[in-house]
Amino acid sequence: MNVLKIRNEMRNGKSIFDMPLRVTFYARVSTDKDEQLNSLENQIQYYTDLIQSKVSWTYIPGYIDEGISGTSTKKRDSFLQMIEDAKAGRFDFIITKEISRFSRSTLDSIQYTQELLEHNVGVLFQNDNINTLDPDSEFRLVVMAGVAQDEVRKLSERLKFGFRQAIKNGHVLGNDKLWGYDKKDCILTINESEAKAVRRIFDLYANQKMGIRRISQKLYDEGFTSRRGNAFNVLTIRHILENPKYKGWYCANKSQTVDYRSKRKIFLEEDEWIMYPDPSIPAIVSEELWDRANALYKRRRQQMLSHQNAAEFHNRYPYSGKIICEEHGTSFHRQVRKSMKGEKEAWQCRVYRNRGRAGCSAPQLLTEELDQIMARIFDQLAQDKQAIVEAVVKIIRSVPNELDYQQDIRRIAEEISAIIWKKDRLLEMSIERALSTTEFKQRNERFNQQLQELERQKRSLELEKDKSKISVDQLSKIKTALEEEITFQNGINSALVTTILDHIVVKKDSTREVMRLDIHLKLGEPYEAIIDRKNSSFSFNRLKNIIPAKAIRMTWSPSVPLG
């Protein structure tokens, strides 16, 4: 029905409940706790019965969001679907409990109710006694929505205060599933079966100097698994190592919410954390062991973050992180195979390492096999050396200056800030009735479109800036290597492999006898290689008409079976 027609009938004394309307409802709870979900079920039943009890109304199934806060509409899928369905003309009237259920943001409340009215859809905020089909509803809605938003702010402050008081009183808040502990009524007790894994993690890391990924595999081999029966996630092990609760210390105030509406958080510096020994938290490891583990963790982390040592940790070997299993998309990991004839360096899929051949059928690769193939590729590259150098120089010269990108990004950021200020001013003018509903919507939509376009341009420039840094860095190294250092005459060279090789893909149809690989170079055309282990031979060819820096394919047949 037309909004003007409905309002005229209401002025003549006709009740909204007696009009032939298609009616739906919107229900929401802010958490997924049992009592909240029960409340949601009650809301659904109430609105269903209410709508179906009105003879003149036609029931339209409602829209429900679970565990969603009212401060933002960004993640409320059902709410947004309801708005789209309203625009499509699928119903005439929405019933919801109160403004805070519909939206606690003043901007959202005004914008969406105006948008719905323009599509001839009204909203009844039941507890607030506001029907947007009433002529005076908009003014009352502005007032009530403003109150609702202030209540959210006050609630946020009360929660912060309560959280700070809980910290002072030693109550353990946050995650109820802390590994190694059981938690009840904010009190932690040791779960001994899980605590064994925690102690083992600290021992392997601090005493045996084992890396986190190796610890994950070691735990799995020893029968320690996650609650779902899988190997420990690397992040889980890191969190265990960093959490001072395991030495009996309380730790809180690691982050702070800077905007109660967007819930955006910032992580605080360690000197701002609240930490102290807490007798109410039972220690799983000694304080001395925890401190040694964390000193080692910080030292390793600092080394990994430093530019000087990054290559040492991430590319300790020429093929580290560069061999990919096509079937699983995971990298091959290095291992040393020992036999009566000595040691051999091999590479195998991570899934194979974790689950054996039942998990992945990709065969192992020997470093000596890869070296032979790369040496042949380098021989061919040497013949095209001048052409490659010229191509590198051309690409380097075409890369825009990073400073140009930064200036453009700064300019766009300033434009974004200016539009956001205009949007805020526009809202104030709307609340002050200095703008009509139509004019507010048109201007606001125009600002939103401008913001979206500017954000898109900014993201694109940031990506291009990052690409330019990578291109200049990598291509400069290749140019220097080809012109000054690398002659391709001294056999395989680790620095050469690291500089030239981008990645290798082990094809799905590879077997222990015949291996097929795609070899991608950072510059130049890719190669296809086939390794025949049975006949101790290999062949390869350059793939034409493929974008440079893509793949190399190899086929291999091993003469010596690998387990």
Coordinates of C-alpha atoms in Angstrom, one line a residue, residues 84-341:
E84 CA 16.4 -5.8 0.1
D85 CA 13.1 -7.7 0.3
A86 CA 11.4 -4.5 1.3
K87 CA 12.7 -2.7 -1.7
A88 CA 11.5 -5.6 -3.8
G89 CA 7.9 -5.0 -2.5
R90 CA 7.5 -8.3 -0.6
F91 CA 5.8 -6.8 2.4
D92 CA 4.2 -3.6 3.7
F93 CA 4.9 -3.5 7.4
I94 CA 7.6 -4.7 9.9
I95 CA 7.2 -5.3 13.6
T96 CA 10.2 -5.3 15.9
K97 CA 10.6 -5.0 19.7
E98 CA 12.4 -1.7 20.0
I99 CA 14.8 0.7 18.3
S100 CA 17.8 -1.0 19.7
R101 CA 16.7 -4.2 18.0
F102 CA 16.3 -2.4 14.7
S103 CA 19.6 -0.4 15.0
R104 CA 21.3 1.4 17.9
S105 CA 23.1 3.8 15.6
T106 CA 21.3 7.1 15.0
L107 CA 22.5 7.2 11.4
D108 CA 21.4 3.7 10.7
S109 CA 18.0 4.3 12.3
I110 CA 17.2 7.4 10.3
Q111 CA 18.6 6.1 7.1
Y112 CA 16.9 2.7 7.0
T113 CA 13.5 3.9 8.2
Q114 CA 13.5 6.7 5.6
E115 CA 14.6 4.2 3.0
L116 CA 11.8 1.8 3.9
L117 CA 9.2 4.6 3.8
E118 CA 10.3 5.5 0.4
H119 CA 9.5 2.0 -0.6
N120 CA 6.1 2.2 1.1
V121 CA 7.2 0.0 4.1
G122 CA 6.5 1.0 7.7
V123 CA 8.0 -0.1 10.9
L124 CA 6.4 -0.6 14.3
F125 CA 8.9 -0.3 17.2
Q126 CA 6.6 -1.9 19.7
N127 CA 8.2 -1.1 23.1
D128 CA 8.9 2.5 22.0
N129 CA 5.4 2.9 20.7
I130 CA 6.7 4.4 17.4
N131 CA 4.9 3.6 14.1
T132 CA 6.8 5.1 11.3
L133 CA 3.6 5.4 9.3
D134 CA 2.4 8.0 11.8
P135 CA 3.1 11.6 10.5
D136 CA 5.1 12.6 13.6
S137 CA 7.1 9.4 13.9
E138 CA 10.3 10.7 12.3
F139 CA 10.9 13.4 15.0
R140 CA 10.2 10.9 17.8
L141 CA 12.4 8.3 16.1
V142 CA 15.4 10.8 16.0
V143 CA 15.0 11.4 19.8
M144 CA 14.5 7.8 20.7
A145 CA 17.4 6.6 18.5
G146 CA 19.7 9.2 20.0
V147 CA 18.8 7.9 23.5
A148 CA 19.4 4.3 22.3
Q149 CA 22.8 5.2 21.0
D150 CA 23.8 6.9 24.2
E151 CA 22.7 3.8 26.1
V152 CA 25.0 1.7 24.0
R153 CA 27.9 4.1 24.8
K154 CA 27.0 3.9 28.6
L155 CA 26.7 0.1 28.4
S156 CA 30.2 0.0 26.8
E157 CA 31.6 2.1 29.6
R158 CA 29.9 -0.1 32.2
L159 CA 31.4 -3.2 30.6
K160 CA 34.8 -1.7 30.6
F161 CA 34.5 -0.7 34.3
G162 CA 33.3 -4.2 35.2
F163 CA 36.1 -5.8 33.3
R164 CA 38.7 -3.6 35.1
Q165 CA 37.1 -4.5 38.4
A166 CA 37.2 -8.2 37.6
I167 CA 40.9 -7.8 36.7
K168 CA 41.6 -6.2 40.1
N169 CA 39.7 -9.0 41.9
G170 CA 41.6 -11.7 40.1
H171 CA 38.7 -13.2 38.2
V172 CA 39.8 -14.9 35.0
L173 CA 37.7 -13.6 32.1
G174 CA 37.9 -14.4 28.4
N175 CA 38.4 -17.7 26.8
D176 CA 36.7 -20.6 28.5
K177 CA 38.7 -23.2 26.5
L178 CA 42.2 -22.4 27.7
W179 CA 44.3 -25.5 26.9
G180 CA 45.5 -27.3 30.0
Y181 CA 42.8 -25.9 32.2
D182 CA 39.2 -26.3 33.1
K183 CA 37.3 -23.1 34.0
K184 CA 34.2 -22.8 36.1
D185 CA 32.8 -19.6 37.7
C186 CA 35.9 -17.7 36.5
I187 CA 38.2 -20.1 38.4
L188 CA 40.9 -22.2 36.7
T189 CA 41.8 -25.7 37.6
I190 CA 44.4 -27.9 35.9
N191 CA 43.2 -30.5 33.4
E192 CA 46.0 -33.0 33.9
S193 CA 45.6 -34.9 30.6
E194 CA 45.9 -31.6 28.6
A195 CA 48.6 -30.2 30.9
K196 CA 51.0 -33.0 29.9
A197 CA 50.9 -31.6 26.3
V198 CA 51.6 -28.1 27.7
R199 CA 54.6 -29.2 29.7
R200 CA 55.9 -31.2 26.7
I201 CA 55.6 -28.0 24.5
F202 CA 57.7 -26.0 26.9
D203 CA 60.3 -28.7 27.3
L204 CA 60.7 -29.2 23.5
Y205 CA 60.9 -25.5 22.9
A206 CA 63.1 -24.2 25.8
N207 CA 65.2 -27.3 26.5
Q208 CA 65.5 -29.0 23.2
K209 CA 65.4 -25.8 21.1
M210 CA 62.9 -27.4 18.7
G211 CA 61.0 -25.2 16.3
I212 CA 57.2 -24.7 16.6
R213 CA 56.4 -26.7 13.4
R214 CA 58.6 -29.6 14.5
I215 CA 56.9 -29.5 17.9
S216 CA 53.5 -29.9 16.3
Q217 CA 54.7 -33.0 14.4
K218 CA 56.5 -34.3 17.5
L219 CA 53.4 -34.0 19.6
Y220 CA 51.3 -35.8 17.0
D221 CA 53.8 -38.6 16.8
E222 CA 53.7 -39.0 20.6
G223 CA 49.9 -39.1 20.6
F224 CA 49.1 -35.6 21.7
T225 CA 46.3 -34.1 19.5
S226 CA 44.0 -31.2 19.6
R227 CA 40.5 -31.6 21.0
R228 CA 39.3 -32.5 17.5
G229 CA 42.0 -35.2 17.1
N230 CA 44.3 -33.2 14.8
A231 CA 47.9 -32.1 15.1
F232 CA 48.4 -29.0 17.2
N233 CA 48.0 -25.8 15.2
V234 CA 51.1 -23.7 15.0
L235 CA 49.2 -20.7 16.3
T236 CA 47.9 -22.7 19.3
I237 CA 51.5 -23.6 20.3
R238 CA 52.5 -20.0 20.0
H239 CA 49.7 -18.8 22.2
I240 CA 50.6 -21.5 24.8
L241 CA 54.2 -20.4 24.8
E242 CA 53.3 -16.7 25.2
N243 CA 50.5 -17.1 27.8
P244 CA 51.8 -16.2 31.3
K245 CA 48.9 -18.1 33.0
Y246 CA 50.9 -21.3 32.5
K247 CA 53.5 -20.0 35.0
G248 CA 50.7 -18.9 37.4
W249 CA 50.6 -15.3 36.4
Y250 CA 47.5 -13.2 35.7
C251 CA 47.6 -11.2 32.4
A252 CA 44.9 -8.8 31.1
N253 CA 44.5 -5.5 29.4
K254 CA 46.2 -6.6 26.2
S255 CA 43.8 -4.7 24.0
Q256 CA 41.5 -1.8 24.2
T257 CA 38.3 -0.9 22.2
V258 CA 38.7 2.5 20.7
D259 CA 35.2 2.9 19.2
Y260 CA 32.1 1.3 20.9
R261 CA 30.2 1.5 17.7
S262 CA 32.6 -0.3 15.3
K263 CA 34.2 -2.3 18.2
R264 CA 37.6 -1.6 16.6
K265 CA 40.4 -2.7 18.9
I266 CA 44.0 -1.7 19.3
F267 CA 46.6 -4.0 20.8
L268 CA 48.5 -2.4 23.7
E269 CA 52.3 -2.5 24.2
E270 CA 53.5 -5.1 26.7
D271 CA 54.4 -2.4 29.3
E272 CA 50.6 -1.5 29.4
W273 CA 49.5 -5.0 30.2
I274 CA 48.3 -5.9 33.7
M275 CA 50.5 -8.8 34.9
Y276 CA 51.3 -10.2 38.3
P277 CA 51.8 -13.5 40.1
D278 CA 48.3 -14.9 41.0
P279 CA 48.0 -17.7 43.6
S280 CA 44.5 -18.4 42.3
I281 CA 46.0 -19.6 38.9
P282 CA 47.7 -22.9 39.3
A283 CA 51.0 -23.0 37.4
I284 CA 51.5 -25.9 34.8
V285 CA 55.2 -25.1 34.2
S286 CA 57.8 -23.4 36.4
E287 CA 58.3 -19.7 36.2
E288 CA 62.0 -20.3 35.2
L289 CA 61.0 -22.6 32.3
W290 CA 58.4 -20.2 31.0
D291 CA 60.8 -17.2 31.2
R292 CA 63.5 -19.2 29.3
A293 CA 61.0 -20.3 26.6
N294 CA 59.7 -16.7 26.1
A295 CA 63.2 -15.3 26.0
L296 CA 64.0 -17.7 23.2
Y297 CA 60.8 -17.0 21.4
K298 CA 61.4 -13.2 21.5
R299 CA 64.9 -13.7 20.3
R300 CA 63.9 -15.9 17.4
R301 CA 61.0 -13.6 16.5
Q302 CA 63.3 -10.6 16.5
Q303 CA 65.7 -12.4 14.2
M304 CA 62.9 -13.3 11.8
L305 CA 61.7 -9.8 11.7
S306 CA 65.1 -8.3 11.0
H307 CA 65.8 -7.9 7.3
Q308 CA 69.3 -9.2 7.8
N309 CA 68.3 -12.6 9.2
A310 CA 64.9 -13.0 7.4
A311 CA 66.5 -15.0 4.6
E312 CA 68.4 -17.2 7.0
F313 CA 65.1 -18.4 8.6
H314 CA 62.7 -18.3 5.7
N315 CA 65.1 -19.5 3.0
R316 CA 67.7 -21.5 4.9
Y317 CA 67.9 -23.8 1.9
P318 CA 67.6 -22.9 -1.8
Y319 CA 64.3 -24.9 -2.3
S320 CA 62.7 -23.9 1.1
G321 CA 59.1 -22.9 0.5
K322 CA 59.4 -23.2 -3.2
I323 CA 58.2 -26.8 -3.9
I324 CA 54.4 -27.0 -3.9
C325 CA 52.1 -30.1 -3.9
E326 CA 49.5 -29.6 -6.6
E327 CA 47.1 -31.9 -4.9
H328 CA 47.0 -30.2 -1.5
G329 CA 48.5 -26.8 -2.2
T330 CA 51.0 -27.3 0.7
S331 CA 54.8 -26.8 0.6
F332 CA 57.3 -29.6 0.6
H333 CA 59.5 -29.8 3.7
R334 CA 63.1 -30.7 3.9
Q335 CA 64.4 -33.9 5.6
V336 CA 67.7 -35.7 5.7
R337 CA 67.6 -39.4 4.8
K338 CA 70.3 -41.6 6.4
S339 CA 71.5 -44.9 5.0
M340 CA 74.6 -47.1 4.8
K341 CA 75.7 -45.0 1.9

